[in-house]
XYZ file of C-alpha atoms in Angstrom:
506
model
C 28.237 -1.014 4.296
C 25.439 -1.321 1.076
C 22.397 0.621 1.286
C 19.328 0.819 -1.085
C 16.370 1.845 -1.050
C 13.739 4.365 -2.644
C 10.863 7.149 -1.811
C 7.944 9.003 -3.561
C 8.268 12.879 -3.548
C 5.474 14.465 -4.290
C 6.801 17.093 -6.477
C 7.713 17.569 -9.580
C 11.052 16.071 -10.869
C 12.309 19.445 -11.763
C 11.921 20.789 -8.457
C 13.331 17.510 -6.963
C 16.586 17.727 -9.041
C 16.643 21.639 -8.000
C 16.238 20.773 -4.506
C 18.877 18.255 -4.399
C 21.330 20.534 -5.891
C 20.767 23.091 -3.450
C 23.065 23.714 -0.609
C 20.631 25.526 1.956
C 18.156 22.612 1.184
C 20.770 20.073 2.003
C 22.282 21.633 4.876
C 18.427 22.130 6.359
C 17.975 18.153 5.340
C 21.363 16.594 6.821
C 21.072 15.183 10.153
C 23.424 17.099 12.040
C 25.059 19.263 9.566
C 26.441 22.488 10.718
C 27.829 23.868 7.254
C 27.737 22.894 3.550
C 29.324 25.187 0.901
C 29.536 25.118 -2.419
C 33.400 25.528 -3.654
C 32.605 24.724 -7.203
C 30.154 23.327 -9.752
C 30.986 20.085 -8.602
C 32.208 20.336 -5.197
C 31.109 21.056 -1.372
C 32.696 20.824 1.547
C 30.924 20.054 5.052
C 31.212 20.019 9.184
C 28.725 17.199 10.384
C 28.134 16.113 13.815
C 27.650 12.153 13.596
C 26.263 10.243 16.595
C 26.926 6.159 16.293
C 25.950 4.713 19.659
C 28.212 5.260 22.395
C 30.454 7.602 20.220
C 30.096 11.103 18.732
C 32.250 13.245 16.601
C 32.427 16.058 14.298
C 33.435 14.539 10.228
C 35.350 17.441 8.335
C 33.717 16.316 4.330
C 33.892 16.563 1.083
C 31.391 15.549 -1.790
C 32.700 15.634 -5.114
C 29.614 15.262 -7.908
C 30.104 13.163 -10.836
C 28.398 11.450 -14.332
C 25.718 14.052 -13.945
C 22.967 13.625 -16.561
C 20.501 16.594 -15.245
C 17.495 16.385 -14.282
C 17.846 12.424 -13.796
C 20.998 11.297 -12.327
C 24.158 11.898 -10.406
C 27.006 9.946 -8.609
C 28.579 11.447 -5.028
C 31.766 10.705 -4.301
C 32.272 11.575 -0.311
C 35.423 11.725 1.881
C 34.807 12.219 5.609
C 37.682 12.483 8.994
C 36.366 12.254 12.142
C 39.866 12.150 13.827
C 39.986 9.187 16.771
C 36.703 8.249 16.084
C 37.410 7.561 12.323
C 36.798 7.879 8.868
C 34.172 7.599 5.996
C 34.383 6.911 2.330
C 31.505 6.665 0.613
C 29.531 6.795 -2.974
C 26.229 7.453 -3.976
C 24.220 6.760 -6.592
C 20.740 9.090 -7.195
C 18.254 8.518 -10.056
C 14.900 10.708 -10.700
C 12.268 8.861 -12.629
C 8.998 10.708 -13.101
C 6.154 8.585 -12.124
C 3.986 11.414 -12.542
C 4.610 15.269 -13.932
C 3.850 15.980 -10.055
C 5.543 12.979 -8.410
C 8.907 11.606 -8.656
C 10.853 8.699 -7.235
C 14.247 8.545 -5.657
C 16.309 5.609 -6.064
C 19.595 5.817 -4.137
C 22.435 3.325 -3.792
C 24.811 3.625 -0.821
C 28.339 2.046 -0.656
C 30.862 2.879 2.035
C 33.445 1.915 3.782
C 34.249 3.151 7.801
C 37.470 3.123 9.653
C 38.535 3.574 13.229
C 36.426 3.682 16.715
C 33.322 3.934 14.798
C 33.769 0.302 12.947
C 34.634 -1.434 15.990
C 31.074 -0.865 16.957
C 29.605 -3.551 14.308
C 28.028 -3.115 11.046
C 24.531 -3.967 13.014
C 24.691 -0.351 14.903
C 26.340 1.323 12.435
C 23.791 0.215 9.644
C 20.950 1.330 11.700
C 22.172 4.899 12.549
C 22.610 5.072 8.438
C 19.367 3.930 7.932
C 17.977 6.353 10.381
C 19.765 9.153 8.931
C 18.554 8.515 5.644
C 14.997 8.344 6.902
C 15.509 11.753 8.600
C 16.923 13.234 5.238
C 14.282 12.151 3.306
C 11.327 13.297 5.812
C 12.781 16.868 6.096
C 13.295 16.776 2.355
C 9.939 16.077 1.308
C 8.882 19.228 4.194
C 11.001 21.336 1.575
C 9.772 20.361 -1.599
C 6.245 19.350 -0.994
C 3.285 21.878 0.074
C 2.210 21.109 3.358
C -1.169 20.161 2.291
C 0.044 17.915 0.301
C 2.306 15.827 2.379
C -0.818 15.760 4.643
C -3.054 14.568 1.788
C -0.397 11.386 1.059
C -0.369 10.853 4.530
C -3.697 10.136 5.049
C -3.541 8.292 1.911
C -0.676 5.433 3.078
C -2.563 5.263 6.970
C -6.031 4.836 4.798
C -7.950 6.594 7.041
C -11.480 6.273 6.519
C -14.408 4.660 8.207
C -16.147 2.180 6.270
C -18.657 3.540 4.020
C -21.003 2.861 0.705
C -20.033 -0.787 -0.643
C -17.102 -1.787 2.051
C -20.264 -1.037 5.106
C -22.582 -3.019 2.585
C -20.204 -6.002 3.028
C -19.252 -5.490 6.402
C -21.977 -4.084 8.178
C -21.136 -2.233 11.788
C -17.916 -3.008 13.356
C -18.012 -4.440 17.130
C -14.988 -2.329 17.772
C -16.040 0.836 16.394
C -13.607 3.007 14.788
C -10.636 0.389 16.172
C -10.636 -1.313 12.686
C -10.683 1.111 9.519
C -11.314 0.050 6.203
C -10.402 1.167 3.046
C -10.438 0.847 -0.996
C -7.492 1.459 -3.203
C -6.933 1.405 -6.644
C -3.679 -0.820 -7.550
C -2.813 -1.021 -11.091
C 0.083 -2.926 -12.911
C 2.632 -0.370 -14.358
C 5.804 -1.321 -16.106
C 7.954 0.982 -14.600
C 11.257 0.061 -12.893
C 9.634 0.957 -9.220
C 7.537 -2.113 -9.693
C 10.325 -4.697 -11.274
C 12.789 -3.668 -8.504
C 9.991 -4.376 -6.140
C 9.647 -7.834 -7.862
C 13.221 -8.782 -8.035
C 13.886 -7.372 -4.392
C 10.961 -9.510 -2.863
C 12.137 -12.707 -4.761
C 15.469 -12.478 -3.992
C 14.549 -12.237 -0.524
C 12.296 -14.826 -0.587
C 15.024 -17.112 -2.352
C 17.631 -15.699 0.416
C 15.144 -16.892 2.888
C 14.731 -20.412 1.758
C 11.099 -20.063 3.325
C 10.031 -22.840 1.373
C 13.181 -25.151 1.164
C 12.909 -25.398 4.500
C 9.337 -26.160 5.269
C 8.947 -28.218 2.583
C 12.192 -30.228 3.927
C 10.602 -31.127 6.936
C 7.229 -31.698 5.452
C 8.406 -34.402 3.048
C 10.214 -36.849 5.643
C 6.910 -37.008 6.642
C 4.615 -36.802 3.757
C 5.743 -37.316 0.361
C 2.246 -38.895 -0.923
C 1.035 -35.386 -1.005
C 3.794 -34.481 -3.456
C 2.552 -37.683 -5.855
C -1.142 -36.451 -5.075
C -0.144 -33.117 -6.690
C 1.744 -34.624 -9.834
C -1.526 -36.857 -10.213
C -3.411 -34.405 -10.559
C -1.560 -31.932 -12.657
C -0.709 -34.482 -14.992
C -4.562 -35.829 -15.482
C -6.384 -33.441 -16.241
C -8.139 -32.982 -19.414
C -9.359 -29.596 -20.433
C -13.287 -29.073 -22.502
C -13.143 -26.165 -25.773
C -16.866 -24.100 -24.293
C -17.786 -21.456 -26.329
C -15.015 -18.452 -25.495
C -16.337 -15.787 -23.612
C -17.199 -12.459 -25.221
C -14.611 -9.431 -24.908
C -14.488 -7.479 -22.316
C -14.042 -3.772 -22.785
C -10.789 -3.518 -21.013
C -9.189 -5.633 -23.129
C -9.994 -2.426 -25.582
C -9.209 0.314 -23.254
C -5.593 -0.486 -22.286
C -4.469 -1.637 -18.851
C -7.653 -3.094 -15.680
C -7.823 -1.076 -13.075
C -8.296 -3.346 -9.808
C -8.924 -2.420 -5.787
C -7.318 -3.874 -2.608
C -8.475 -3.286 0.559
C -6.429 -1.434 3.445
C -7.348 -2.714 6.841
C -6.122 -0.324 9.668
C -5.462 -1.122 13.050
C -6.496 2.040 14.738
C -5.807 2.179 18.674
C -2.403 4.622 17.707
C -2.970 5.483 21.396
C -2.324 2.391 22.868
C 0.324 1.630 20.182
C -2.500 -0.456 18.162
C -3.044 -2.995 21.159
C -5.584 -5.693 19.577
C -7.971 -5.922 22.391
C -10.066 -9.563 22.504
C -12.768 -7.995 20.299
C -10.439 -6.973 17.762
C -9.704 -10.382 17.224
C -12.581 -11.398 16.739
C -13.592 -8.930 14.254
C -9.988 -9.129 12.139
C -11.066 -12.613 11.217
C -14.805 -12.050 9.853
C -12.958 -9.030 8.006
C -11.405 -10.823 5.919
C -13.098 -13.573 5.727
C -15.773 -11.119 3.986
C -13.425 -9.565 1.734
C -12.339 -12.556 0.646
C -15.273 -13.182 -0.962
C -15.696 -10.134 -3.235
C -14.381 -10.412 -6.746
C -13.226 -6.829 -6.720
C -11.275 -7.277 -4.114
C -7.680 -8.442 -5.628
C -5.140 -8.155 -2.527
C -5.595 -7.241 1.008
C -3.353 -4.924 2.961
C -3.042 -4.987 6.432
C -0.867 -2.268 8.553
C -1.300 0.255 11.731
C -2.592 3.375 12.063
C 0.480 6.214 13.628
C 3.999 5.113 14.272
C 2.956 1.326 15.206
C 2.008 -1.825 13.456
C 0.467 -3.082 16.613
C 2.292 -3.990 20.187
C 0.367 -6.849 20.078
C -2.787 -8.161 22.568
C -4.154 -6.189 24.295
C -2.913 -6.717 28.325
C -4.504 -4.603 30.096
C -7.732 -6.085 29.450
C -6.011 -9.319 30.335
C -7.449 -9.525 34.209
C -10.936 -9.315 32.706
C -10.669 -11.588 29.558
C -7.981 -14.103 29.984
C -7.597 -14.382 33.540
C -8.330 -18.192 34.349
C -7.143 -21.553 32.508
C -11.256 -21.144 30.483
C -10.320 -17.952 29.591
C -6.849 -18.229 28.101
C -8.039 -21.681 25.923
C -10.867 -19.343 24.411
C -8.864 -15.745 24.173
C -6.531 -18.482 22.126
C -9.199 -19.777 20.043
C -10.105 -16.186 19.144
C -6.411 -15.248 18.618
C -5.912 -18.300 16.323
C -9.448 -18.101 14.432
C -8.364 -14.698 13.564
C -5.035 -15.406 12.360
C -6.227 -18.749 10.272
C -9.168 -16.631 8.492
C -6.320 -14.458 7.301
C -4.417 -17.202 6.262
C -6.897 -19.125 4.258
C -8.128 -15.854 2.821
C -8.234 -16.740 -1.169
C -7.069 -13.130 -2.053
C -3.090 -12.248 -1.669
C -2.187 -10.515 1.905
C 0.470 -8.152 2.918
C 1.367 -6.827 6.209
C 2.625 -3.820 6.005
C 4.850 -2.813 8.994
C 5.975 0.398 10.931
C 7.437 0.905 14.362
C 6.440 -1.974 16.960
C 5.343 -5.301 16.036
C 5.200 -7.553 19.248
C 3.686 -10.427 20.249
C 0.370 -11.357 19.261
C 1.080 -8.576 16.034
C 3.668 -11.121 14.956
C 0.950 -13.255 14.660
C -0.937 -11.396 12.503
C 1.945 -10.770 10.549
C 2.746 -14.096 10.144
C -0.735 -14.704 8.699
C -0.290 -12.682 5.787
C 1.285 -13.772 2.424
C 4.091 -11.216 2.305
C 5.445 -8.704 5.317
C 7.062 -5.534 4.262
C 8.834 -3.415 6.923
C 9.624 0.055 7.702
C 13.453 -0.331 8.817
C 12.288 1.463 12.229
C 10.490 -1.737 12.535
C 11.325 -3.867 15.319
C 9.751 -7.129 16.179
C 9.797 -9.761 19.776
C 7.179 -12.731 20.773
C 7.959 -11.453 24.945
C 5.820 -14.873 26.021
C 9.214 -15.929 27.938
C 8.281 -12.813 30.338
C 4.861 -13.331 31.292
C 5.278 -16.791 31.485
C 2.991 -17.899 28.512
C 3.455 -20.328 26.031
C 2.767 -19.250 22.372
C -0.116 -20.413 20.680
C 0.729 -23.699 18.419
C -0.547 -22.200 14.983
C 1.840 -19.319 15.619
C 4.447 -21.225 16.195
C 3.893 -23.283 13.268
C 4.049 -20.164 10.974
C 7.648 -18.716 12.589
C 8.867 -22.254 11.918
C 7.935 -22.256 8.431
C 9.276 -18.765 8.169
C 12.405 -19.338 10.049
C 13.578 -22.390 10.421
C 13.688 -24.369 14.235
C 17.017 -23.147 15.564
C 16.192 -19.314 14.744
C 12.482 -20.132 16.057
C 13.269 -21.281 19.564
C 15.931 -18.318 19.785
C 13.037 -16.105 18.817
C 10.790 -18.107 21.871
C 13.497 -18.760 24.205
C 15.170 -15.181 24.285
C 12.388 -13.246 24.109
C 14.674 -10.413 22.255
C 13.847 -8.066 19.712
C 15.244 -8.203 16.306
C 15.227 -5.530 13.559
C 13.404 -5.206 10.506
C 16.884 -5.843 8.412
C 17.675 -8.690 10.787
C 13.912 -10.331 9.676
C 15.049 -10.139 6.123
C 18.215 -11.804 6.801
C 16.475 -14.990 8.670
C 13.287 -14.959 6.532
C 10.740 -13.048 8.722
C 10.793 -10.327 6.605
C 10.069 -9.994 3.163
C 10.820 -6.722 2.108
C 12.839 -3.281 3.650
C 11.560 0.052 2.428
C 11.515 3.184 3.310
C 7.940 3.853 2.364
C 6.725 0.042 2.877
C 2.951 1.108 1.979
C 3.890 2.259 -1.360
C 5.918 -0.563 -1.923
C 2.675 -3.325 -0.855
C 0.707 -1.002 -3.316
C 3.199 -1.518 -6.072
C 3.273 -5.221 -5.477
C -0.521 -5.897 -5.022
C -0.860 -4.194 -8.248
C 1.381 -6.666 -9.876
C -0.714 -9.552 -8.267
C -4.009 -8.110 -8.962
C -3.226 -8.454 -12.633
C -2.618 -12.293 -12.241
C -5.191 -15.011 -12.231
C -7.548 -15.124 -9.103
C -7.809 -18.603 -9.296
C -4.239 -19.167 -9.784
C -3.402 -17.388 -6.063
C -5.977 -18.742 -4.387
C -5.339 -22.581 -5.122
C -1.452 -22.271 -5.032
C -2.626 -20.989 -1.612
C -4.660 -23.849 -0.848
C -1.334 -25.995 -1.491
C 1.134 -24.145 0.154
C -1.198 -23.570 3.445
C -1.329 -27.577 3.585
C 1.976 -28.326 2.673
C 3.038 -26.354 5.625
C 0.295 -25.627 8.596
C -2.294 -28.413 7.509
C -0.807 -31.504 6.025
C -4.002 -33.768 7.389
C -6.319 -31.303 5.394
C -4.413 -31.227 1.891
C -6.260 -34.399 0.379
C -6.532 -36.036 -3.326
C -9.935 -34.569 -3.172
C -8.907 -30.799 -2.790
C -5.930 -31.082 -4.359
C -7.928 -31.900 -7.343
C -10.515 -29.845 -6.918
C -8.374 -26.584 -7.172
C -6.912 -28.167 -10.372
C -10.179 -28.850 -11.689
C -11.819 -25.238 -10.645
C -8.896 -23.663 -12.688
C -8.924 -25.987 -15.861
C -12.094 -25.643 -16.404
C -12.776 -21.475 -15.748
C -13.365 -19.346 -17.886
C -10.785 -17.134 -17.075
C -8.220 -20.151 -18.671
C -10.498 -19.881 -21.788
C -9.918 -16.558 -22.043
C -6.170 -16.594 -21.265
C -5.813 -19.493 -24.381
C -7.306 -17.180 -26.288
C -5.541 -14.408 -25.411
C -2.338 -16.508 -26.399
C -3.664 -16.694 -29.685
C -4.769 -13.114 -30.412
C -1.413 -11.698 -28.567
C -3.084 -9.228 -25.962
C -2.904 -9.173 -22.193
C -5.894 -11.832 -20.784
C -8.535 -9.981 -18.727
C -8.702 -12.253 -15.525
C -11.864 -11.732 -13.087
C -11.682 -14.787 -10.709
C -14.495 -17.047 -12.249
């Protein structure tokens, strides 16, 4: 078994590396740990009760600590018996890096190997209950190093929990559903710390793992390879005009942009974030309108509580999609919704805790990028209430996950696991603290060209949902937009002069 992930503790990295050496704190933290003692600088020795599905046992441990490099870095070296129900070996890697002298990350690597009763259960189940574990250590953890008021001020920060107010209810006016839809303004900036690259590499590693593209653009070209001469055409045509440059901004003075995305908050936690029929409606002109503001640079969309969303909203089902009129125009909404998301110019991410069923998966689909919570756990259930998924949504799972995984998806009605997403390309990215991690990332994008995202998005949204849309015409006018911009001005220039290029979308 291989485990990695990260978290953000709010605390210093001092206190962190204190905390972490601590045997009280660790005992407290374990899942299930009924002793830990220290027997020497280096050593501990520990009684844990471990519960793997059908099979619990007490592990007799020890954890041997090695290259330590205080306050940043240690390797654990674990041996665990079980008796009948088996044995553990494991090692850890931790590494500290101060984001902040009040906030530090943890970056842990976990490889292990399990023998007996325990292993016969499948890595699936046992991965899981590690992952769980892990989740549990590191929420008791931060209750030990982090003042309570604290913990409650990042929480409110990763659910974004504000009503619309000043510029956002200037763009937006009053929401039809009230308080059902929050959102919020965040500041993303591009750092060059190793959080950020990891996130990079993980998400385009996953993406390559995936083959998201390979295989949509496989099936597209059988069918359509004009579009791919279209696309050279243009590239290779265009001519470029020397306007005046455009004056300096004062950023490019003053070190790195600052730039906002917007957090848009499913907020029914009740109801586990049921989109009723005017939710739907009301996602859509959402972003549709923040689409079109130039300080908005990525848009995040996630669930308020433990839930993305379990999906549409059924028990308003007798009222709103109760005859054959009613289910053709709940689908219109539901797919109007989903296609504003998806032609949205600015970069999307769904960010994902807990359930996302159904109609959710929709949503989810919509977006650019999904990042998960491994709690997450995902199912389209149409096979039980005998309805037939909307076409656009099945056109997105295919082009996520390929036909045979798609009609198991349909035709089984199961659910599948955040980690089993990843593996067949429904999920981008795993993390631990998946809101931080779509922060890190839009930061990354914001920094990019506007113009860039938006008409790579144009092409990729043809080449795979719309291939009757995707003409010479547009295909040349998001060339030609680009060429002749002034942000490409500016970035020539900024080639010249050796400085980062200021980008602003025009």
């Amino acid at each position: 078994m291989e485990m990695k992930d990260e978290i953000r503790v709010e605390a210093a990295r001092a206190i962190v590396w204190e905390a972490l050496n601590n045997p009280e704190v660790l005992k407290t933290c374990i899942p299930g740990c009924e002793s830990l003692e220290q027997v020497s600088e280096s050593e501990y020795v520990s009684l844990v009760v471990v519960k793997v599905g059908p099979i619990k046992a007490k592990f007799n441990g020890k954890v041997t600590l090695t290259d330590i490099v205080a306050p940043a870095s240690y390797k654990l070296i674990g041996e665990g018996q079980g008796g009948v129900a088996g044995f553990a070996k494991s090692e850890i890697t931790v590494e500290l890096i101060e984001i902040t002298p009040e906030a530090t990350l943890i970056k842990y690597g976990v490889t292990a190997n399990i023998g007996g009763k325990i292993a016969q259960l499948g890595s699936r189940l046992i991965d899981s209950t590690a992952r769980k574990m892990a989740e549990q250590f590191f929420s008791r953890f931060n209750e030990q190093v982090c003042p309570a008021e604290i913990v409650a001020e990042t929480a409110a920060e990763g659910l974004g929990s504000e009503v619309c107010a000043g510029e956002l209810r200037e763009w937006l006016g009053e929401l039809s559903c009230g308080d059902q839809i929050l959102v919020t303004m965040v500041d993303v900036v591009e750092n060059e710390t190793q959080e950020q690259q990891n996130t990079i590499r993980s998400t385009a590693d996953q993406l390559k793992k995936s083959d998201l593209f390979g295989k949509a653009f496989s099936r597209i070209k059988r069918s359509s390879t004009n579009i791919y001469q279209d696309i050279a055409r243009a590239l290779e045509t265009k001519t470029t005009t020397q306007p005046p440059a455009r004056e300096t901004p004062s950023q490019q003075t003053t070190g790195t942009p600052k730039h906002q995305a917007a957090v848009v908050t499913i907020n029914r936690a009740a109801q586990r974030n049921a989109v009723s029929l005017a939710m739907w409606q009301e996602l859509g002109r959402i972003f549709t309108v923040l689409g079109q503001q130039p300080q908005v640079r990525a848009i995040i969309l996630t669930g308020a509580g433990e839930h993305f969303s379990a999906g549409a909203d059924i028990a308003e089902f007798s009222k709103v999609r109760a005859t054959v009129e009613q289910g053709v125009e709940y689908e219109q909404s539901v797919d109007a919704c989903c296609d504003a998301i998806a032609a949205t110019p600015k970069p999307t991410i769904a960010v994902i805790n807990g359930f996302c069923m159904g109609g959710a998966c929709h949503l989810a689909m919509s977006c650019d990028f999904r990042f998960a919570n491994s709690n997450a756990q995902f199912a389209i259930p149409a096979a039980r209430l005998s309805i037939v998924y909307g076409v656009r949504g099945v056109q997105r799972l295919l082009a996520l996950v390929g036909v045979s995984k798609a009609k198991h998806i349909l035709y089984s009605a199961q659910r599948f696991s955040a980690q089993q997403g990843m593996e067949m390309g429904f999920i981008d990215q795993v993390a631990t603290d998946p809101i931080r991690a779509a922060k890190s990332y839009a930061g990354v994008m914001a920094d990019n060209a506007p113009l860039t995202i938006s008409g790579s998005k144009v092409l990729l949204n043809g080449l795979t949902m719309d291939l009757g849309t995707l003409t010479t015409e547009l295909v040349d006018h998001v060339v030609n937009v680009a060429v002749g911009s002034a942000d490409y001005r500016d970035a020539r220039q900024a080639f010249v002069e050796k400085r980062r290029p200021v980008f602003v979308g025009k």
